[in-house]
Structure formats: structure tokens, C-alpha cells
Coordinates of C-alpha atoms in Angstrom, one line a residue:
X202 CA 0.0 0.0 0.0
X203 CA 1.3 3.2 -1.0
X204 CA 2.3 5.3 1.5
X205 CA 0.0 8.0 1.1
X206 CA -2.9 5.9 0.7
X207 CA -5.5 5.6 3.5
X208 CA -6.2 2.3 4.6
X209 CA -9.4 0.9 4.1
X210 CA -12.2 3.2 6.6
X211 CA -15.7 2.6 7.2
X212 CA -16.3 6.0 5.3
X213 CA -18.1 6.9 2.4
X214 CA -15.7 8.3 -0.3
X215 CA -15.1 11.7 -0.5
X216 CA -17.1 13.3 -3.4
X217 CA -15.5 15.7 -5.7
X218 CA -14.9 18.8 -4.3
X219 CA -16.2 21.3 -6.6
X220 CA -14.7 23.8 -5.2
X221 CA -16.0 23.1 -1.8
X222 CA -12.7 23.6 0.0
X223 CA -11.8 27.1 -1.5
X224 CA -15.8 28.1 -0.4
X225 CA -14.9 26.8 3.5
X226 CA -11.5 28.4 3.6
X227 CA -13.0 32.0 2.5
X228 CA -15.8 31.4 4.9
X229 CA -13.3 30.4 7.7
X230 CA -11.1 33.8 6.7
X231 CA -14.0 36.2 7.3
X232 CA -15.6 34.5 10.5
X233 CA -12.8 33.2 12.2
X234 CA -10.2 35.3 14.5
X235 CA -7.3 36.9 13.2
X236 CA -5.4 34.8 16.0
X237 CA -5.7 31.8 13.6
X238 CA -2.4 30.5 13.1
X239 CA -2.2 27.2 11.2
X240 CA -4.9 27.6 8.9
X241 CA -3.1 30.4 7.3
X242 CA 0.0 28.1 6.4
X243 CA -1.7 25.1 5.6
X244 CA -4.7 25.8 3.4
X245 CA -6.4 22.3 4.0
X246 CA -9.7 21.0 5.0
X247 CA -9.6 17.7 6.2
X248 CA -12.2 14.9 6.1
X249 CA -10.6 11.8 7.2
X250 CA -7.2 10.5 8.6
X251 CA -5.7 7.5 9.7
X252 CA -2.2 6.8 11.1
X253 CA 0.0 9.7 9.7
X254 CA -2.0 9.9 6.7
X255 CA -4.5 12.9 6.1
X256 CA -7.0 13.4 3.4
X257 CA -8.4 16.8 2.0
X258 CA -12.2 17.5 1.5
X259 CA -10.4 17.8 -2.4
X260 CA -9.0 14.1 -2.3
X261 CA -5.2 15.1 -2.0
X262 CA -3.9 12.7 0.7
X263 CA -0.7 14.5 3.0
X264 CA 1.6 12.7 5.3
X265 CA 0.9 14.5 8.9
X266 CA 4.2 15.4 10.6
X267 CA 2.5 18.1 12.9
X268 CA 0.5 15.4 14.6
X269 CA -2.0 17.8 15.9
X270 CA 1.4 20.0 17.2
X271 CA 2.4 16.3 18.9
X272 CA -1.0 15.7 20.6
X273 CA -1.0 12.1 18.2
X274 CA 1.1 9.9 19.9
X275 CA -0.6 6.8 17.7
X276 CA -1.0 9.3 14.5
X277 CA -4.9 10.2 13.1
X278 CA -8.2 7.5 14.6
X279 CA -5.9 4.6 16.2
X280 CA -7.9 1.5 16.7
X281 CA -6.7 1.2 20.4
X282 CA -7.9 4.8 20.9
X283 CA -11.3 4.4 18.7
X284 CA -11.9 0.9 20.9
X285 CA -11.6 3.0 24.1
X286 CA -13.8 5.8 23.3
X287 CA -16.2 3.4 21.9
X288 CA -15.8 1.3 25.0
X289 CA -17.2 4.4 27.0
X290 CA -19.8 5.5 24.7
X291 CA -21.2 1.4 24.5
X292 CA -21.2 1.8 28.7
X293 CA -23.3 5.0 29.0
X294 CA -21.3 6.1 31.5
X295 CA -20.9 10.0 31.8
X296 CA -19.2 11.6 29.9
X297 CA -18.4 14.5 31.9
X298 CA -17.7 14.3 35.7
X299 CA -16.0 17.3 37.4
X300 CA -13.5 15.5 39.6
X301 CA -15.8 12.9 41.1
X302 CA -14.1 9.5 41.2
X303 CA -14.9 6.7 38.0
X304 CA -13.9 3.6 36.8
X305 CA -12.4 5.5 33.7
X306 CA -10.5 8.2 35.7
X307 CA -9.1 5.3 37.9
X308 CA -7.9 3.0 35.4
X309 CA -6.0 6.1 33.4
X310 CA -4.5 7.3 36.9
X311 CA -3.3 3.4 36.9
X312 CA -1.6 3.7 33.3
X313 CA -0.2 7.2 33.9
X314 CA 1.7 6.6 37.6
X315 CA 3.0 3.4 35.5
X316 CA 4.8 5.5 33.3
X317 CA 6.1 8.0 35.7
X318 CA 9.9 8.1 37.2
X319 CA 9.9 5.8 40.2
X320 CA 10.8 8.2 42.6
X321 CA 8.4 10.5 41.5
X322 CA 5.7 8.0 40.9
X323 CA 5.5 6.6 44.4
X324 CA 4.9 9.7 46.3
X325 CA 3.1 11.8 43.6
X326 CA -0.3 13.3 43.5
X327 CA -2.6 14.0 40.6
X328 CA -4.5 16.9 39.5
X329 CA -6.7 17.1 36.7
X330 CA -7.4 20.5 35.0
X331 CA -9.0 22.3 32.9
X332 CA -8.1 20.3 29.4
X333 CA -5.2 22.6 27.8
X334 CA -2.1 22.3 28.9
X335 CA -1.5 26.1 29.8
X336 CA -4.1 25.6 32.9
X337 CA -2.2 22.8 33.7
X338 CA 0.7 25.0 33.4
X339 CA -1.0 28.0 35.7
X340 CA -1.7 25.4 38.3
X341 CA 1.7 24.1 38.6
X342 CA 3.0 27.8 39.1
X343 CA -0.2 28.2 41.6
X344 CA 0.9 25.0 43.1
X345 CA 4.6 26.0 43.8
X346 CA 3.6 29.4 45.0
X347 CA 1.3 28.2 47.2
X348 CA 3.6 25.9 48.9
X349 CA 6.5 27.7 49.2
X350 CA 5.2 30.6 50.6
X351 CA 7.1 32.7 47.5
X352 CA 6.3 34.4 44.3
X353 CA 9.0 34.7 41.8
X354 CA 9.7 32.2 39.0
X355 CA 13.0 31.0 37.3
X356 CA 12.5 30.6 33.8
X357 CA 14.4 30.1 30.7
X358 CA 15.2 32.1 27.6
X359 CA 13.6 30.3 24.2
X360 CA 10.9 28.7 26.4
X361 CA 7.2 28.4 25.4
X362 CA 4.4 27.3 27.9
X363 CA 1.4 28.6 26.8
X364 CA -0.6 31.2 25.8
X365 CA -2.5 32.1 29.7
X366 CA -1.2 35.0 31.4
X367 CA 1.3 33.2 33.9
X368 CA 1.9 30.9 30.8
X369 CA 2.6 33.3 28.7
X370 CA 4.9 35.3 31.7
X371 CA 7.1 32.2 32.1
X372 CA 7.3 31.9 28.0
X373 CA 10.8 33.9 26.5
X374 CA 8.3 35.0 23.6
X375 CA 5.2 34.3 21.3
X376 CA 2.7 36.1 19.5
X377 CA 1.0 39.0 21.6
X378 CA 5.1 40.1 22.6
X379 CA 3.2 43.1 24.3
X380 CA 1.1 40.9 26.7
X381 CA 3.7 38.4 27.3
X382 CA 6.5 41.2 28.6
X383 CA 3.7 43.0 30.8
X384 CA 2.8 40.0 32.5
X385 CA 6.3 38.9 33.1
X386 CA 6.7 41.6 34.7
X387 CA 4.0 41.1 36.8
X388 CA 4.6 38.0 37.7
X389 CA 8.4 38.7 38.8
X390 CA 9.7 35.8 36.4
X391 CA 14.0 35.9 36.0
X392 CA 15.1 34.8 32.9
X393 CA 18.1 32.6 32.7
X394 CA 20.0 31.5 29.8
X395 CA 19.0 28.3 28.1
X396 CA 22.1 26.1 26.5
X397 CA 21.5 26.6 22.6
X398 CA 24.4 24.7 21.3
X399 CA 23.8 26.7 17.3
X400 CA 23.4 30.0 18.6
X401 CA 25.1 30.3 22.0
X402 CA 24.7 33.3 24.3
X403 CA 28.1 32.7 25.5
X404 CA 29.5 32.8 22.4
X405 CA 31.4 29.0 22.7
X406 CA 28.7 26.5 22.1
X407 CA 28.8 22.7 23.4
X408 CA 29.6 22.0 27.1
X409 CA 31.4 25.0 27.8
X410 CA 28.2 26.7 26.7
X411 CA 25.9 24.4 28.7
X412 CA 28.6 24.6 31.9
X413 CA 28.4 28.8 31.9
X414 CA 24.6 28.4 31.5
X415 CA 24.4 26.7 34.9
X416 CA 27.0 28.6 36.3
X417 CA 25.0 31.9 35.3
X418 CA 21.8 30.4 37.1
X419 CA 24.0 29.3 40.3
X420 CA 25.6 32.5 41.0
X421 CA 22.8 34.8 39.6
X422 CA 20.6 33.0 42.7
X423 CA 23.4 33.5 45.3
X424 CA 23.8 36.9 44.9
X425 CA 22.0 39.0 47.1
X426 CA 21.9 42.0 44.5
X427 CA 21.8 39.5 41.7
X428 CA 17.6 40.7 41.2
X429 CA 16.4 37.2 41.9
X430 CA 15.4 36.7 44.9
X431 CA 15.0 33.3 46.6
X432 CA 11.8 31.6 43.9
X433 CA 9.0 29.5 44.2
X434 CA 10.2 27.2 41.7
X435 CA 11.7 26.8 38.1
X436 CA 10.0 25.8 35.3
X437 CA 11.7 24.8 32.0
X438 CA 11.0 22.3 28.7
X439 CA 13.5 19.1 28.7
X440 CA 13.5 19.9 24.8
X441 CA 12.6 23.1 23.9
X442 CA 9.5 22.7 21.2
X443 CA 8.6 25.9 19.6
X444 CA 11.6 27.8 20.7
X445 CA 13.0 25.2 17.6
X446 CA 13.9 21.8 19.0
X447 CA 17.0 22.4 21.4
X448 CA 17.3 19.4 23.4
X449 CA 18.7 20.7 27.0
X450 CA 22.0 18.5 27.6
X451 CA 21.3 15.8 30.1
X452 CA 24.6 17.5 32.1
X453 CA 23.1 20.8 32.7
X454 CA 19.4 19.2 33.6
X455 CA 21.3 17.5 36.0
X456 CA 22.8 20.3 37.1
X457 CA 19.3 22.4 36.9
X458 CA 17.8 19.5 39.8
X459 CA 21.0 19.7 42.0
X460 CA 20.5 23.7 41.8
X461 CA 17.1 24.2 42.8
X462 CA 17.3 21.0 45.2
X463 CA 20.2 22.3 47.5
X464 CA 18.1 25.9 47.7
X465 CA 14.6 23.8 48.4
X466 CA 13.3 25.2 44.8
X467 CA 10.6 23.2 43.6
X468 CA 12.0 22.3 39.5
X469 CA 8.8 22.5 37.3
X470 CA 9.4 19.7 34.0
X471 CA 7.0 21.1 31.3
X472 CA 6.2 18.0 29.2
X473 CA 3.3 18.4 27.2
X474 CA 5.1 18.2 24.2
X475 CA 7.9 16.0 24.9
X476 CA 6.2 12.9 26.9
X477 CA 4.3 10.2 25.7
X478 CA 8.0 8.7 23.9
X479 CA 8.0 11.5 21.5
X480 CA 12.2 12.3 22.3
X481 CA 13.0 8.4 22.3
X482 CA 12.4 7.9 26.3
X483 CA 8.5 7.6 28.2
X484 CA 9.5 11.2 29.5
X485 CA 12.0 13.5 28.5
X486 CA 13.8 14.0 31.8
X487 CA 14.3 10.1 31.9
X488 CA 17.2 10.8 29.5
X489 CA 19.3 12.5 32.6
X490 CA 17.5 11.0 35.1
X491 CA 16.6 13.9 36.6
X492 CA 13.0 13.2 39.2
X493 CA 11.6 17.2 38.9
X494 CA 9.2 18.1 41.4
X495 CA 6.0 18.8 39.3
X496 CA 5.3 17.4 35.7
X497 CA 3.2 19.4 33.5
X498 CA 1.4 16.9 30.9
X499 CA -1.0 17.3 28.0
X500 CA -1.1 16.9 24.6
X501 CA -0.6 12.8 23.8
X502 CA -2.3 12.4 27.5
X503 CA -5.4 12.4 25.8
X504 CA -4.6 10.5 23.4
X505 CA -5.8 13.2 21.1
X506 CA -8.3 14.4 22.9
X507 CA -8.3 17.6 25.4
X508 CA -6.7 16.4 28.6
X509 CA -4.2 18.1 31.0
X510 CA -2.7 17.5 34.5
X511 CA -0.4 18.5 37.2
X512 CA 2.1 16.0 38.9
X513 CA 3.7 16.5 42.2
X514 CA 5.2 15.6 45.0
X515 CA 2.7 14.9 47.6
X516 CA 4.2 17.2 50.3
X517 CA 3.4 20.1 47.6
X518 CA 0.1 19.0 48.2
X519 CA -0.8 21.9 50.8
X520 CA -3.6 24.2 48.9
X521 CA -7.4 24.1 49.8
X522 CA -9.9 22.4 48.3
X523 CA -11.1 24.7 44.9
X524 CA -7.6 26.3 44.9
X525 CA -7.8 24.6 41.2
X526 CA -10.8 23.8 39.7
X527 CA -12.3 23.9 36.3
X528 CA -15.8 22.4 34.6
X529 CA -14.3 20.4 31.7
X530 CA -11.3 18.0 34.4
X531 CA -13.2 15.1 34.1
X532 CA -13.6 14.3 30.7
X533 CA -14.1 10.5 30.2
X534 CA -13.8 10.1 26.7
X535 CA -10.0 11.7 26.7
X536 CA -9.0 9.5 30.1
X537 CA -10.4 6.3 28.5
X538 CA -8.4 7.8 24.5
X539 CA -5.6 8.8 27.1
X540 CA -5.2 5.3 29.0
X541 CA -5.3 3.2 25.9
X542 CA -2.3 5.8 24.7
X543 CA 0.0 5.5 27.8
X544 CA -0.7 1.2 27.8
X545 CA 0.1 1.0 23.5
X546 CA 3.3 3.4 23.8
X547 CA 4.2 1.6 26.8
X548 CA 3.8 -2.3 26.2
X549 CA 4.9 -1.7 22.4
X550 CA 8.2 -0.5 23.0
X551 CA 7.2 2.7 20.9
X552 CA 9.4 5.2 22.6
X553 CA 12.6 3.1 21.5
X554 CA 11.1 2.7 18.1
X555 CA 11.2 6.8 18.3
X556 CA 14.8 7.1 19.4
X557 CA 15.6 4.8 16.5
X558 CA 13.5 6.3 13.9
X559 CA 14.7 9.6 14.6
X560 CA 18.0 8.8 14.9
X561 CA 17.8 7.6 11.2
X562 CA 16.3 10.8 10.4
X563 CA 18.5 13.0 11.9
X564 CA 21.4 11.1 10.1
X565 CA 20.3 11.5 7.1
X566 CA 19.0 15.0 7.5
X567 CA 22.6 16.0 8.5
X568 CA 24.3 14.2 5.9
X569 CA 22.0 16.0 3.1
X570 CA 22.5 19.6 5.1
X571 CA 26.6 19.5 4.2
X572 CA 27.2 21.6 1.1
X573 CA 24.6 23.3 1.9
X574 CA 24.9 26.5 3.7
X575 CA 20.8 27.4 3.8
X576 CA 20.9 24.7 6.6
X577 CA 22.6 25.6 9.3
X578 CA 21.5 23.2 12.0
X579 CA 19.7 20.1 12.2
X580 CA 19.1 18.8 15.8
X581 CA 16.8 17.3 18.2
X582 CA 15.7 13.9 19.9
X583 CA 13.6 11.1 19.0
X584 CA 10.6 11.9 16.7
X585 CA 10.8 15.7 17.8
X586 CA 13.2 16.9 15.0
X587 CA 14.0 20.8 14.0
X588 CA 16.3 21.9 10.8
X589 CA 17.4 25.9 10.9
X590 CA 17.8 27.9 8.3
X591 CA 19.7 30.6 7.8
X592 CA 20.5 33.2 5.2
X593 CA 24.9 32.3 5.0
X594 CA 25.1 35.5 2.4
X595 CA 24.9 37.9 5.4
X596 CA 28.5 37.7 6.4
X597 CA 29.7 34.1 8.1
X598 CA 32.6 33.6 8.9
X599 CA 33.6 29.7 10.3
X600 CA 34.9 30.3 14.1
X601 CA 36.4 27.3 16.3
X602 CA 34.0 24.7 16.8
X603 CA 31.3 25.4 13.9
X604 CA 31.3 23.2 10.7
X605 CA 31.8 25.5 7.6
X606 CA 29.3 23.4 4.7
X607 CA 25.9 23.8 6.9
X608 CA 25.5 21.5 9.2
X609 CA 26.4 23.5 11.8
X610 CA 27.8 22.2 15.4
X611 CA 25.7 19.0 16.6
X612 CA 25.0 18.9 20.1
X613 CA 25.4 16.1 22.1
X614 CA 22.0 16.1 24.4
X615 CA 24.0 13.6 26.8
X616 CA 27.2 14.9 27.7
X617 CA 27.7 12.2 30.0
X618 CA 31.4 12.5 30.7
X619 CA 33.8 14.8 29.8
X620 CA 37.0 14.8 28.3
X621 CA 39.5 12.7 31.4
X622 CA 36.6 10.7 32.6
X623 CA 35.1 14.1 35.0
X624 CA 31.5 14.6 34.6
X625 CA 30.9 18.1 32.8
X626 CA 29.3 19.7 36.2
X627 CA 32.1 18.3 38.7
X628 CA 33.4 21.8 39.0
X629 CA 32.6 25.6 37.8
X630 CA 34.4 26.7 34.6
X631 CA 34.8 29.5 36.6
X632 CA 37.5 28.8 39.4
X633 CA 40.5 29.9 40.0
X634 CA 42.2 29.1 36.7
X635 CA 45.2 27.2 36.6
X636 CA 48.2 28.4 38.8
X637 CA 45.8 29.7 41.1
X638 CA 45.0 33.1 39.5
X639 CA 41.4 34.9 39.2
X640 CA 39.6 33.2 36.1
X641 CA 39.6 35.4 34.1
X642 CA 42.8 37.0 34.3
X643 CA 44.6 37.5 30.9
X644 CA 46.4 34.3 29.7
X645 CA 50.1 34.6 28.5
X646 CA 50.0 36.7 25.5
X647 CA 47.4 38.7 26.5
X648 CA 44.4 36.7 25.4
X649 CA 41.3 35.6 27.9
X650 CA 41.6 32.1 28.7
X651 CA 38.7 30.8 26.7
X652 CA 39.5 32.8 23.7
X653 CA 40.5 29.8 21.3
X654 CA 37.4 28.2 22.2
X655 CA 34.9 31.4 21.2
X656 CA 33.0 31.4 17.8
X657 CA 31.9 33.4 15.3
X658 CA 27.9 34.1 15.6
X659 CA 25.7 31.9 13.4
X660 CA 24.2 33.8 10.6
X661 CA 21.1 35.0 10.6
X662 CA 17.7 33.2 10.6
X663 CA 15.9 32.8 7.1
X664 CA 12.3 32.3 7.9
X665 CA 11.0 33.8 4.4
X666 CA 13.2 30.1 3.4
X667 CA 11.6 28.6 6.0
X668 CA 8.1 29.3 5.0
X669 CA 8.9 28.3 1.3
X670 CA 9.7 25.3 2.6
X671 CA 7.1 24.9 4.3
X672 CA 4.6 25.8 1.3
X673 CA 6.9 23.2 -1.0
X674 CA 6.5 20.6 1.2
X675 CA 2.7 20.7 1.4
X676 CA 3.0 21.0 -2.4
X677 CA 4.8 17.3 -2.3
X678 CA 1.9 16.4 0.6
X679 CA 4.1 16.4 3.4
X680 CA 2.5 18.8 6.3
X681 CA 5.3 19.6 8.7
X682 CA 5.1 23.0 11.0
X683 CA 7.6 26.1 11.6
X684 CA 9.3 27.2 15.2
X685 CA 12.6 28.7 16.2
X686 CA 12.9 32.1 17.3
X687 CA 11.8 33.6 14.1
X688 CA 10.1 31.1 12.8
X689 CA 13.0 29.3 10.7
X690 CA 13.1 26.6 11.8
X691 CA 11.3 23.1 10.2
X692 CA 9.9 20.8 12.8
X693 CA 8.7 17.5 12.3
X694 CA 6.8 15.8 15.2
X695 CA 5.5 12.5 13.3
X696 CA 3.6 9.9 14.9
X697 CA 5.4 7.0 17.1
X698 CA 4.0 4.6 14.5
X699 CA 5.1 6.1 11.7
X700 CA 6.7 3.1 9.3
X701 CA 9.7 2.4 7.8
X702 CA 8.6 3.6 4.2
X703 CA 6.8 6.8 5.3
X704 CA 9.8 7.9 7.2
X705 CA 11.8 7.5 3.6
X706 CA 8.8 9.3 2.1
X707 CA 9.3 11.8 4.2
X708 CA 12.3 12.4 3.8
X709 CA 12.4 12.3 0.5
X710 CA 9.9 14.6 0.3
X711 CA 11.5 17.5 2.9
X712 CA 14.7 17.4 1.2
X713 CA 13.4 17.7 -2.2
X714 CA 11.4 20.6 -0.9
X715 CA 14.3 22.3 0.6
X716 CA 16.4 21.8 -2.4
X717 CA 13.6 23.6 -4.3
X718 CA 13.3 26.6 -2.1
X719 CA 16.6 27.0 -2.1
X720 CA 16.9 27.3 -5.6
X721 CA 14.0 29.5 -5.7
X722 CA 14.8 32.0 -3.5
X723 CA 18.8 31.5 -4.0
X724 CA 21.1 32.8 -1.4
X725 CA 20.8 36.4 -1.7
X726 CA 17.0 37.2 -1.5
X727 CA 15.3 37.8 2.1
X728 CA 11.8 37.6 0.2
X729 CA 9.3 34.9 0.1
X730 CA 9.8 33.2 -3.3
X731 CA 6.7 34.0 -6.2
X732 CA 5.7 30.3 -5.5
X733 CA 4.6 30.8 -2.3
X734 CA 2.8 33.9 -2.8
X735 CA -0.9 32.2 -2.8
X736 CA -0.1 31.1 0.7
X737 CA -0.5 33.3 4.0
X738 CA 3.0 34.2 6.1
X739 CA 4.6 32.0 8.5
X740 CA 3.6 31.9 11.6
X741 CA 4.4 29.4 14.8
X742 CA 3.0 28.4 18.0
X743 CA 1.1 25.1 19.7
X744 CA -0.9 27.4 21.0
X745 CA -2.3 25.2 24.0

């Protein structure tokens, strides 16, 4: 079976469109909200899916790889997760509970403690909220305030939580910038420096990059005129998602949990894009094997279906009853969807078929990138991939440490030892340098210390590229999404149970599309190419 054929569906068969589509999307234009994001991109109306494939209300069939923005753990109508629903539905239970006790709700709380680290897992608490995962991300920031006593939040540069007010305060940018600044103000959030291996804010890249990261959030929190005074917890993203898919090395998340442990900081794991086996583990922090505090979840949860909840330690567990609450917690249908999810992903081994599907694809992703400058990164973990591009004609010069043909440096999310058998955390970068003098004293010569190891700055992002590509790649019926700090960056989040030949397809298909954008737009133009003029601007965002 081909691989963009749907299999066979107790459907009727789409009729011809006559036009139909072009009618819904000019009705959907003038009624709906100017916040619309993805509909401007991808000009599709769906009417049926299965597994990774899609099909338009005008027959053309797409492979998905934006899996409702990684809410399809199993891909489009699993049976596992159409058997549970239908399960529920044949029962006449209720389909909507508050946070009264059922069968349902029991047997997903089952599944998810299952999956959870150990040490979290057997002295955790549960709460259900309201089913997007920025209220689960306002309650874990209520939950932390609430039982510490405190008010300010540690979070990180790049990050994305949501698009609530205290979401959008702990985010490093979205949409409504305005909004997002004035309530980080209000909300007394510190930003700290998250390790971006590509585009470094130390200037170095790598482990030293990572290591001065953590030493920036150490000493910025010991310092009584450092501005930050003593949090109620830290929240931050294991792999950053729409910040464009930077995998936070498993040395400095280790280094994040001894941190706010040894100052009794609760450390806040967003997950509701990374869990469910998306990054090639059950839960992105079981890479380091770091047990955070709270665990924000959504998104695969659900198994497709609205469901979010908060995580904790039970001695968090302090606030009053209706310090949380929210009318749509107990949906049935999503815990019964959600439960089938965690058991498939779970007994199937299908986060370790992620970590070696994407490893695959991030090989051969890097392999095509060299020679080609447009690219200048290609990173990630598991199925939660991200390709940069850039715009090399604006004056790049190759520094230490940065490969020269657009593949740009490769971080390695596990830094498990470094160089002499030390872990990379062992001891500050910032000690008294060798000899005993101050750190940064001038080395012999003249030169700071760690002047070899600096780098010339990444060129700049290309997102007109990036949307081209984008546009090209629907052409070639391949939907994939954009992130990154300006929106350059490709990110594919395909299903778990994408197969062998549709991960070649889609390959095939990305790299054909960038190869024809790039051509296109060539290496000197900033402006979206004349093909992908029809098409709206890019724009980014899960949008929870």
C-alpha cells in the first residue's frame, strides 16, 4: 500500500470537491479570529485520517508530521484509541464528571503513575485541570507558589508554555510580545540563559556553553543583589519545542535538579510536548534521570483528545480544596483515549522505536544539510526533530567549533562525561584558573583564557526560506510545521507509528522541498519566493 494511501475506513468516499474547499476556507477567513495560526499556512480541509495519513475535502492525501502539534502519539483514529472511546460510549457512562471518582478516571491514573519516574511516581499526586495544557501550566505555578510561601519564577530564555497570562509570563516570547513582557513583569519571572548549542549566548557552544549556562543560574541566585530573589520554583521544557527543538543536555538538567534542590526550589518539567515517547524515552527528563518536582502533561495524555494535568510531590500538596478547579477536568472520553495511549506506547516499545527512527532521520538530515549553507542546524531527539535555516550571504565567517558546509555544530543532548573521565558539572568553569590566579585574568600573551574556544555568531535566521519550505513541502503532501525564534526553523513531530517507508517518504519529500526553495529564493534574497505567494506568512506556536 502506497504510503499516502489511507487504509481501508468505514467511510463513504469523498465526493468531488467542486470547489467546496476554496468556499470553507473563505468562509473560515472572514468569521474566524485573526489569532488563527495554522490555517493560514496550511490551506487544507480535512475529512478523514488514519495513522500519519490525512486526506483533504479535495482528495489530496498529505503525510501529517505536525500530529496535531504532537498531541497524536498513535497518528490520526488509532484503533486502540477508537476501541476506548467506543468502549465508554457502549457503557453509557458519563461523559463528563468534574473530579468525582470513576472507573475511567481510575484506570488512566493506573496507566499514567505506570509510566512516571519511580521516585516521583511513588509519592506523587494528581490533578486534573482544565483540558489545555497552559491551565495545567497555571496550576503548577499556583501550586509551587502556594507551597512555598514565595512568588518569583525562574524561567528560561527560548521557552514556550502557553498562551495564559502566567503561561505566557514564564514563556521567552510568542505572538502578543506586548502581553507576554507586561505579565512577566508582573509576575516577577527571571530569565536565565538556556544552553543553545547553534546559537550560544556565551559565544562557545557545546559543554562549555551548557557549563556557563548553569553557572550563570547558580551564581545569579546567590547573589543578594543579583535581582532574583530566593523563587517559588523553576520551570523549563527538557527539549525546547517551539523555541525550535533544542534538546537541553542531560549534564546541565542535572545540574538544573542539584541547583534548585540544595536551595529547596521546587524544579517545574513542562512535558506536554515531549512525553508520551516522543524524544526516544517515556518522558524527556528520563534521559538524565533527573525526578523534577512537578510534571506538566498534555497533549498525547489524551490520546488526542483535550486532557491536562499537574504532577507533584505529595508534600506540595498543601492548597485548599477549589484552589484549582475547572468544569471540563473530568472528561471521560480523553482518560479512556488517554489510558489506551500511555498502555500502546508503553507495552509496544514505541518510545525506542522513536529514538531509533529519529536517529535515522536525523542522520540522514545532517548528511544532506553538508554543502549546503541554507541549513545551518539540524538537531533534536527522537521523533521531535528541528532543521534551521539561515541566510549564509549575510557575512559568516567559520569560528572554532562550527562546521563550515551547513551542518552546523551537533549537540550532544547527553554529555555524560567529559574529556578525562570528569562529569561536565564536577566543577565551575569558573574557578580559580590554573596556577591559582582569578579566572579570568589575561592568559600569557594577552588573550582571555577561553578565547581559542569562542565562535563566530551563526548567521542569521531565514524564515521567508523557511516558509517556502514549508509551502513546497505541502505542495509534495508532506505537512510539517515552523518554530525557532523567528520562525525558521522546520519541525517535524510525526507519529510513534510512523513506518519504515513513510519515514523515507518523508524524507524524501522534505529534502526535495528544501532543495527547491533553495533554488528558488537563492542565497541572496530575504523575500518569500513568487511560489509561495498564494499562501499566507509564516507563523508558529502550539498554542495550548
Amino acid at each position: 500500500m502506497a504510503v499516502t494511501q489511507l487504509p481501508p475506513m468505514a467511510l463513504a468516499a469523498v465526493p468531488g470537491d467542486g470547489g467546496a474547499t476554496q468556499g470553507i476556507l473563505r468562509r473560515q477567513a472572514l468569521r474566524e479570529s485573526a489569532a488563527r495560526t495554522y490555517a493560514r499556512a496550511l490551506p487544507i480541509v480535512p475529512v478523514r485520517a488514519r495513522g500519519m495519513t490525512v486526506e483533504g475535502a479535495d482528495g489530496r492525501r498529505y503525510l501529517d508530521c505536525l500530529s496535531g502539534a504532537g498531541a497524536l502519539a498513535l497518528g490520526h483514529n488509532h484503533p486502540v484509541v477508537l476501541d476506548a472511546i467506543r468502549a465508554v460510549l457502549d457503557s453509557e457512562a458519563p461523559l463528563q464528571v468534574l473530579d468525582l471518582a470513576t472507573p475511567v478516571k481510575d484506570a488512566f491514573t493506573d496507566e499514567l503513575f505506570a509510566t512516571l519516574p519511580p521516585g516521583l511516581a511513588s509519592r506523587a499526586r494528581v490533578q486534573f485541570c482544565g483540558p489545555a495544557g497552559t491551565d495545567a501550566v497555571e496550576a503548577a505555578l499556583k501550586l509551587v507558589r502556594t507551597a512555598t510561601g514565595r512568588d518569583g519564577l525562574l524561567a528560561f530564555s527560548g521557552a514556550y508554555h502557553g498562551m495564559t497570562a502566567g503561561a505566557l509570563a514564564a514563556s521567552g516570547g510568542a505572538p502578543a510580545d506586548g502581553v507576554m513582557a507586561a505579565g512577566a513583569a508582573a509576575a516577577g519571572v527571571t530569565r536565565l540563559p538556556f544552553p543553545y548549542d547553534y546559537r550560544c549566548p556565551f559565544g562557545v557552544g557545546g559543554e562549555r556553553g551548557a557549563e556557563l549556562a548553569a553557572h550563570w543560574a547558580e551564581k545569579l541566585l546567590d547573589d543578594p543583589k543579583g535581582g532574583a530573589p530566593h523563587p517559588a520554583g523553576m520551570i523549563l521544557e527538557p527539549v525546547q519545542g517551539e523555541g525550535g527543538v533544542i534538546p537541553a543536555p542531560d549534564g546541565w538538567l542535572r545540574r538544573m535538579r542539584e541547583i534548585t534542590a540544595a536551595r529547596s526550589i521546587p524544579l517545574i518539567a513542562d512535558e506536554v510536548q515531549t512525553g508520551v515517547g516522543r524524544t526516544g524515552a517515556f518522558w524527556a527528563v528520563d534521559h538524565s534521570g533527573v525526578e523534577p518536582d512537578v510534571m506538566v502533561l498534555s497533549k498525547a495524555i489524551g490520546g488526542g483528545l483535550p486532557l491536562a494535568v499537574v504532577v507533584y510531590r505529595e508534600d506540595l500538596d498543601v492548597w485548599p480544596p477549589g484552589a484549582h478547579a475547572g468544569t471540563f477536568r473530568g472528561n471521560q472520553l480523553a482518560m479512556a483515549a488517554g489510558a489506551a495511549t500511555l498502555a500502546h506506547v508503553r507495552q509496544n516499545n514505541l518510545a525506542e522505536r522513536a529514538a531509533t527512527v529519529g536517529g535515522r532521520m536525523l542522520e540522514r538530515l545532517r548528511r544532506f544539510a553538508a554543502g549546503r549553507p541554507q541549513i545551518g542546524d539540524v538537531r533534536g531527539r527522537g521523533l521531535m526533530i528541528g532543521v534551521e535555516l539561515v541566510a549564509p550571504e549575510a557575512g559568516f565567517a567559520t569560528g572554532a567549533g562550527v562546521a563550515p558546509t551547513g551542518a552546523g555544530p551537533v549537540a550532544n543532548p547527553d554529555h555524560e562525561e567529559a574529556p578525562g573521565g570528569t562529569t561536565p558539572y564536577e566543577a565551575s568553569p569558573y574557578e580559580a584558573s590554573p596556577g591559582g590566579g582569578a579566572p579570568y585574568e589575561a592568559s600569557p600573551g594577552g588573550t582571555a583564557p577561553y578565547a581559542d574556544a569562542m565562535r563566530t555568531a551563526a548567521p542569521p535566521a531565514a524564515p521567508a526560506l523557511a516558509a517556502a519550505v514549508q509551502q513546497e513541502c505541502l505542495r509534495r503532501g508532506l505537512i510539517v510545521e515552523l518554530g525557532g525564534r523567528h520562525g525558521a526553523v522546520i519541525r517535524l513531530l510525526p507519529p510513534l507509528t510512523i513506518t519504515d517507508e513513510q519515514t523515507e517518504a518523508v524524507l524524501d519529500r522534505l529534502t526535495d522541498a528544501l532543495d527547491a526553495s533553495i533554488r528558488t529564493a537563492g542565497t541572496h534574497s530575504r523575500e518569500l519566493p513568487p511560489t509561495a505567494a498564494p499562501f499566507a506568512p509564516p507563523s508558529t506556536g502550539d498554542h495550548r
